[in-house]
Amino acid sequence: MTDEERLSLAEWLVLCLVREDPTYGRVLVGLLARDGPLGQVWSVPKAVVYRALPRLETLGLIRTVGEQRTHLGPVRSLFEVTPAGCATALTWLSTPVEHARDIRSELMVKLALLDRSGIDSRNLLQAQLDRLLPVAAALEERLRATTGFEHTLVLWRHEAMTATLRFLEALSAQSEIRTS
């Protein structure tokens, strides 16, 4: 995927939800609303959901497979994922996030989507730990070498990273217990 084809987190959510089952935009809006099952993790405004659908279709990741006429409003389009879209979604779902700051958003979304799909998250959790452990070690080194406000900043990052690693390890342990 080229830089101009990079997807936003909202677009990834829409793609992964369409991958689960063919669906209508209206259904996606409900799932991603603030009080929706996924909106509690990462909410997506209605307009953003409806902008994502034609963009994903243009990229060849989803396609329109039917329309439903209704007297309540505009024609409703039924979307399904393409084979390329399915492969792209599954690859994204199994890829750890780049930065610890993305744990709260992107990783939590991936974990919620994996859970909805009944896909084991242990491989993703282990890959995420593998990605963050070297960062944690580097922060530990920097912590010993800094002073003043730089030390305060590194200490903040170190403590946040420690909490993140503890969370991932606890979640991994719970996943192992549930699948045993």
PDB file of C-alpha atoms in Angstrom:
ATOM      1  CA  MET A   1       0.000   0.000   0.000  1.00  0.00           C
ATOM      2  CA  THR A   2       1.449   3.366  -1.009  1.00  0.00           C
ATOM      3  CA  ASP A   3       1.554   6.350   1.353  1.00  0.00           C
ATOM      4  CA  GLU A   4      -1.487   7.961  -0.271  1.00  0.00           C
ATOM      5  CA  GLU A   5      -3.342   4.662   0.155  1.00  0.00           C
ATOM      6  CA  ARG A   6      -2.524   4.382   3.876  1.00  0.00           C
ATOM      7  CA  LEU A   7      -5.641   3.853   5.900  1.00  0.00           C
ATOM      8  CA  SER A   8      -6.715   5.800   8.960  1.00  0.00           C
ATOM      9  CA  LEU A   9      -7.710   3.898  12.090  1.00  0.00           C
ATOM     10  CA  ALA A  10     -11.356   4.602  11.244  1.00  0.00           C
ATOM     11  CA  GLU A  11     -10.897   3.110   7.763  1.00  0.00           C
ATOM     12  CA  TRP A  12      -9.216   0.023   9.241  1.00  0.00           C
ATOM     13  CA  LEU A  13     -12.191  -0.409  11.572  1.00  0.00           C
ATOM     14  CA  VAL A  14     -14.667  -0.159   8.701  1.00  0.00           C
ATOM     15  CA  LEU A  15     -12.646  -2.604   6.563  1.00  0.00           C
ATOM     16  CA  CYS A  16     -12.358  -5.151   9.371  1.00  0.00           C
ATOM     17  CA  LEU A  17     -16.067  -4.933  10.178  1.00  0.00           C
ATOM     18  CA  VAL A  18     -17.029  -5.435   6.532  1.00  0.00           C
ATOM     19  CA  ARG A  19     -14.627  -8.423   6.542  1.00  0.00           C
ATOM     20  CA  GLU A  20     -16.712 -10.028   9.310  1.00  0.00           C
ATOM     21  CA  ASP A  21     -19.938 -10.050   7.259  1.00  0.00           C
ATOM     22  CA  PRO A  22     -21.453  -8.137   4.338  1.00  0.00           C
ATOM     23  CA  THR A  23     -23.092  -5.098   5.869  1.00  0.00           C
ATOM     24  CA  TYR A  24     -24.657  -1.683   5.391  1.00  0.00           C
ATOM     25  CA  GLY A  25     -23.146   1.661   6.345  1.00  0.00           C
ATOM     26  CA  ARG A  26     -25.967   2.210   8.818  1.00  0.00           C
ATOM     27  CA  VAL A  27     -24.966  -0.941  10.727  1.00  0.00           C
ATOM     28  CA  LEU A  28     -21.332   0.208  10.823  1.00  0.00           C
ATOM     29  CA  VAL A  29     -22.385   3.606  12.169  1.00  0.00           C
ATOM     30  CA  GLY A  30     -24.188   1.878  15.050  1.00  0.00           C
ATOM     31  CA  LEU A  31     -21.235  -0.349  15.890  1.00  0.00           C
ATOM     32  CA  LEU A  32     -18.834   2.604  15.867  1.00  0.00           C
ATOM     33  CA  ALA A  33     -21.038   5.144  17.670  1.00  0.00           C
ATOM     34  CA  ARG A  34     -19.838   6.255  21.118  1.00  0.00           C
ATOM     35  CA  ASP A  35     -22.263   3.877  22.813  1.00  0.00           C
ATOM     36  CA  GLY A  36     -21.732   1.072  20.281  1.00  0.00           C
ATOM     37  CA  PRO A  37     -19.769  -2.085  21.051  1.00  0.00           C
ATOM     38  CA  LEU A  38     -16.644  -0.843  19.238  1.00  0.00           C
ATOM     39  CA  GLY A  39     -17.299   2.847  19.727  1.00  0.00           C
ATOM     40  CA  GLN A  40     -16.542   2.318  23.398  1.00  0.00           C
ATOM     41  CA  VAL A  41     -12.976   1.528  22.323  1.00  0.00           C
ATOM     42  CA  TRP A  42     -12.662   3.954  19.395  1.00  0.00           C
ATOM     43  CA  SER A  43     -15.692   5.904  18.189  1.00  0.00           C
ATOM     44  CA  VAL A  44     -16.005   6.999  14.580  1.00  0.00           C
ATOM     45  CA  PRO A  45     -18.382   9.788  13.506  1.00  0.00           C
ATOM     46  CA  LYS A  46     -21.130   8.871  11.045  1.00  0.00           C
ATOM     47  CA  ALA A  47     -19.684  11.106   8.293  1.00  0.00           C
ATOM     48  CA  VAL A  48     -16.268   9.444   8.607  1.00  0.00           C
ATOM     49  CA  VAL A  49     -17.822   5.969   8.273  1.00  0.00           C
ATOM     50  CA  TYR A  50     -19.674   7.037   5.116  1.00  0.00           C
ATOM     51  CA  ARG A  51     -16.518   8.638   3.646  1.00  0.00           C
ATOM     52  CA  ALA A  52     -14.510   5.481   4.362  1.00  0.00           C
ATOM     53  CA  LEU A  53     -16.792   3.190   2.343  1.00  0.00           C
ATOM     54  CA  PRO A  54     -16.219   4.691  -1.139  1.00  0.00           C
ATOM     55  CA  ARG A  55     -12.505   5.127  -0.398  1.00  0.00           C
ATOM     56  CA  LEU A  56     -12.148   1.452   0.555  1.00  0.00           C
ATOM     57  CA  GLU A  57     -14.118   0.545  -2.563  1.00  0.00           C
ATOM     58  CA  THR A  58     -11.831   2.685  -4.750  1.00  0.00           C
ATOM     59  CA  LEU A  59      -8.818   0.910  -3.234  1.00  0.00           C
ATOM     60  CA  GLY A  60     -10.368  -2.451  -4.163  1.00  0.00           C
ATOM     61  CA  LEU A  61     -10.698  -3.587  -0.539  1.00  0.00           C
ATOM     62  CA  ILE A  62     -14.512  -3.763  -0.449  1.00  0.00           C
ATOM     63  CA  ARG A  63     -17.252  -3.800  -3.096  1.00  0.00           C
ATOM     64  CA  THR A  64     -20.949  -3.024  -3.335  1.00  0.00           C
ATOM     65  CA  VAL A  65     -22.923  -6.236  -3.774  1.00  0.00           C
ATOM     66  CA  GLY A  66     -26.486  -5.038  -3.467  1.00  0.00           C
ATOM     67  CA  GLU A  67     -28.823  -2.176  -2.782  1.00  0.00           C
ATOM     68  CA  GLN A  68     -31.902  -1.848  -0.642  1.00  0.00           C
ATOM     69  CA  ARG A  69     -34.487   0.772  -1.520  1.00  0.00           C
ATOM     70  CA  THR A  70     -36.360   2.274   1.390  1.00  0.00           C
ATOM     71  CA  HIS A  71     -38.962   4.967   1.835  1.00  0.00           C
ATOM     72  CA  LEU A  72     -37.056   6.181   4.933  1.00  0.00           C
ATOM     73  CA  GLY A  73     -34.115   7.715   3.080  1.00  0.00           C
ATOM     74  CA  PRO A  74     -31.518   7.107   0.403  1.00  0.00           C
ATOM     75  CA  VAL A  75     -30.779   3.712  -1.149  1.00  0.00           C
ATOM     76  CA  ARG A  76     -28.748   1.538   1.211  1.00  0.00           C
ATOM     77  CA  SER A  77     -25.704  -0.173  -0.286  1.00  0.00           C
ATOM     78  CA  LEU A  78     -24.612  -3.606   0.923  1.00  0.00           C
ATOM     79  CA  PHE A  79     -20.814  -3.946   1.119  1.00  0.00           C
ATOM     80  CA  GLU A  80     -18.625  -7.030   1.268  1.00  0.00           C
ATOM     81  CA  VAL A  81     -14.879  -7.427   1.527  1.00  0.00           C
ATOM     82  CA  THR A  82     -12.837  -8.422  -1.528  1.00  0.00           C
ATOM     83  CA  PRO A  83     -10.178 -11.162  -1.295  1.00  0.00           C
ATOM     84  CA  ALA A  84      -7.522  -8.418  -1.286  1.00  0.00           C
ATOM     85  CA  GLY A  85      -9.407  -6.576   1.448  1.00  0.00           C
ATOM     86  CA  CYS A  86      -9.680  -9.718   3.560  1.00  0.00           C
ATOM     87  CA  ALA A  87      -5.947 -10.415   3.260  1.00  0.00           C
ATOM     88  CA  THR A  88      -5.101  -6.772   3.998  1.00  0.00           C
ATOM     89  CA  ALA A  89      -7.363  -6.719   7.074  1.00  0.00           C
ATOM     90  CA  LEU A  90      -5.987  -9.980   8.469  1.00  0.00           C
ATOM     91  CA  THR A  91      -2.396  -8.795   7.973  1.00  0.00           C
ATOM     92  CA  TRP A  92      -3.151  -5.520   9.772  1.00  0.00           C
ATOM     93  CA  LEU A  93      -4.909  -7.342  12.615  1.00  0.00           C
ATOM     94  CA  SER A  94      -1.823  -9.495  13.212  1.00  0.00           C
ATOM     95  CA  THR A  95       0.701  -6.636  13.078  1.00  0.00           C
ATOM     96  CA  PRO A  96       1.848  -5.044  16.342  1.00  0.00           C
ATOM     97  CA  VAL A  97       1.594  -1.272  16.655  1.00  0.00           C
ATOM     98  CA  GLU A  98       4.708   0.800  16.031  1.00  0.00           C
ATOM     99  CA  HIS A  99       4.664   2.987  19.134  1.00  0.00           C
ATOM    100  CA  ALA A 100       3.623   2.502  22.750  1.00  0.00           C
ATOM    101  CA  ARG A 101       1.367   5.562  22.401  1.00  0.00           C
ATOM    102  CA  ASP A 102      -0.764   3.539  19.935  1.00  0.00           C
ATOM    103  CA  ILE A 103      -1.570   0.797  22.461  1.00  0.00           C
ATOM    104  CA  ARG A 104      -4.664   2.646  23.757  1.00  0.00           C
ATOM    105  CA  SER A 105      -6.046   3.217  20.288  1.00  0.00           C
ATOM    106  CA  GLU A 106      -4.845   0.872  17.568  1.00  0.00           C
ATOM    107  CA  LEU A 107      -3.902  -2.191  19.625  1.00  0.00           C
ATOM    108  CA  MET A 108      -7.109  -2.058  21.676  1.00  0.00           C
ATOM    109  CA  VAL A 109      -9.108  -1.829  18.431  1.00  0.00           C
ATOM    110  CA  LYS A 110      -7.247  -4.842  17.033  1.00  0.00           C
ATOM    111  CA  LEU A 111      -7.861  -6.843  20.203  1.00  0.00           C
ATOM    112  CA  ALA A 112     -11.575  -5.978  20.125  1.00  0.00           C
ATOM    113  CA  LEU A 113     -11.854  -6.952  16.452  1.00  0.00           C
ATOM    114  CA  LEU A 114      -9.942 -10.209  16.983  1.00  0.00           C
ATOM    115  CA  ASP A 115     -12.231 -11.060  19.893  1.00  0.00           C
ATOM    116  CA  ARG A 116     -15.342 -10.329  17.777  1.00  0.00           C
ATOM    117  CA  SER A 117     -13.999 -12.639  15.066  1.00  0.00           C
ATOM    118  CA  GLY A 118     -13.029 -15.421  17.460  1.00  0.00           C
ATOM    119  CA  ILE A 119      -9.367 -15.132  16.425  1.00  0.00           C
ATOM    120  CA  ASP A 120      -6.741 -15.929  19.068  1.00  0.00           C
ATOM    121  CA  SER A 121      -4.831 -12.774  20.010  1.00  0.00           C
ATOM    122  CA  ARG A 122      -1.827 -14.481  21.627  1.00  0.00           C
ATOM    123  CA  ASN A 123       0.415 -14.138  18.558  1.00  0.00           C
ATOM    124  CA  LEU A 124      -0.347 -10.430  18.305  1.00  0.00           C
ATOM    125  CA  LEU A 125       0.274  -9.928  22.027  1.00  0.00           C
ATOM    126  CA  GLN A 126       3.622 -11.734  21.821  1.00  0.00           C
ATOM    127  CA  ALA A 127       4.632  -9.756  18.715  1.00  0.00           C
ATOM    128  CA  GLN A 128       3.689  -6.547  20.542  1.00  0.00           C
ATOM    129  CA  LEU A 129       5.804  -7.496  23.553  1.00  0.00           C
ATOM    130  CA  ASP A 130       8.703  -8.377  21.244  1.00  0.00           C
ATOM    131  CA  ARG A 131       8.427  -4.967  19.597  1.00  0.00           C
ATOM    132  CA  LEU A 132       8.303  -3.013  22.874  1.00  0.00           C
ATOM    133  CA  LEU A 133      10.896  -4.857  24.969  1.00  0.00           C
ATOM    134  CA  PRO A 134      13.906  -3.284  23.168  1.00  0.00           C
ATOM    135  CA  VAL A 135      12.286   0.139  23.543  1.00  0.00           C
ATOM    136  CA  ALA A 136      11.844  -0.496  27.266  1.00  0.00           C
ATOM    137  CA  ALA A 137      15.506  -1.520  27.576  1.00  0.00           C
ATOM    138  CA  ALA A 138      16.620   1.645  25.772  1.00  0.00           C
ATOM    139  CA  LEU A 139      14.480   3.766  28.101  1.00  0.00           C
ATOM    140  CA  GLU A 140      16.067   2.030  31.091  1.00  0.00           C
ATOM    141  CA  GLU A 141      19.522   2.982  29.749  1.00  0.00           C
ATOM    142  CA  ARG A 142      18.488   6.578  29.083  1.00  0.00           C
ATOM    143  CA  LEU A 143      16.972   6.872  32.542  1.00  0.00           C
ATOM    144  CA  ARG A 144      20.375   6.251  34.120  1.00  0.00           C
ATOM    145  CA  ALA A 145      22.081   8.781  31.827  1.00  0.00           C
ATOM    146  CA  THR A 146      19.758  11.785  32.126  1.00  0.00           C
ATOM    147  CA  THR A 147      19.329  14.686  34.517  1.00  0.00           C
ATOM    148  CA  GLY A 148      16.984  17.636  34.957  1.00  0.00           C
ATOM    149  CA  PHE A 149      13.787  17.818  32.960  1.00  0.00           C
ATOM    150  CA  GLU A 150      15.096  15.311  30.427  1.00  0.00           C
ATOM    151  CA  HIS A 151      15.227  12.805  33.300  1.00  0.00           C
ATOM    152  CA  THR A 152      11.648  13.696  34.250  1.00  0.00           C
ATOM    153  CA  LEU A 153      10.503  13.099  30.672  1.00  0.00           C
ATOM    154  CA  VAL A 154      12.397   9.815  30.330  1.00  0.00           C
ATOM    155  CA  LEU A 155      11.063   8.696  33.719  1.00  0.00           C
ATOM    156  CA  TRP A 156       7.509   9.405  32.513  1.00  0.00           C
ATOM    157  CA  ARG A 157       8.078   7.381  29.340  1.00  0.00           C
ATOM    158  CA  HIS A 158       9.751   4.580  31.302  1.00  0.00           C
ATOM    159  CA  GLU A 159       6.868   4.326  33.773  1.00  0.00           C
ATOM    160  CA  ALA A 160       4.277   4.397  30.978  1.00  0.00           C
ATOM    161  CA  MET A 161       6.215   1.674  29.123  1.00  0.00           C
ATOM    162  CA  THR A 162       6.467  -0.428  32.295  1.00  0.00           C
ATOM    163  CA  ALA A 163       2.703  -0.208  32.782  1.00  0.00           C
ATOM    164  CA  THR A 164       2.112  -1.086  29.121  1.00  0.00           C
ATOM    165  CA  LEU A 165       4.375  -4.152  29.325  1.00  0.00           C
ATOM    166  CA  ARG A 166       2.677  -5.249  32.552  1.00  0.00           C
ATOM    167  CA  PHE A 167      -0.728  -4.910  30.842  1.00  0.00           C
ATOM    168  CA  LEU A 168       0.393  -6.931  27.792  1.00  0.00           C
ATOM    169  CA  GLU A 169       1.947  -9.648  29.969  1.00  0.00           C
ATOM    170  CA  ALA A 170      -1.214  -9.914  32.100  1.00  0.00           C
ATOM    171  CA  LEU A 171      -3.392 -10.101  29.005  1.00  0.00           C
ATOM    172  CA  SER A 172      -1.136 -12.782  27.502  1.00  0.00           C
ATOM    173  CA  ALA A 173      -1.336 -14.820  30.685  1.00  0.00           C
ATOM    174  CA  GLN A 174      -5.149 -14.565  30.709  1.00  0.00           C
ATOM    175  CA  SER A 175      -5.282 -15.633  27.049  1.00  0.00           C
ATOM    176  CA  GLU A 176      -3.171 -18.700  27.793  1.00  0.00           C
ATOM    177  CA  ILE A 177      -5.442 -19.672  30.679  1.00  0.00           C
ATOM    178  CA  ARG A 178      -8.621 -19.305  28.578  1.00  0.00           C
ATOM    179  CA  THR A 179      -7.268 -21.455  25.740  1.00  0.00           C
ATOM    180  CA  SER A 180      -5.882 -24.217  28.010  1.00  0.00           C
TER     181      SER A 180
END
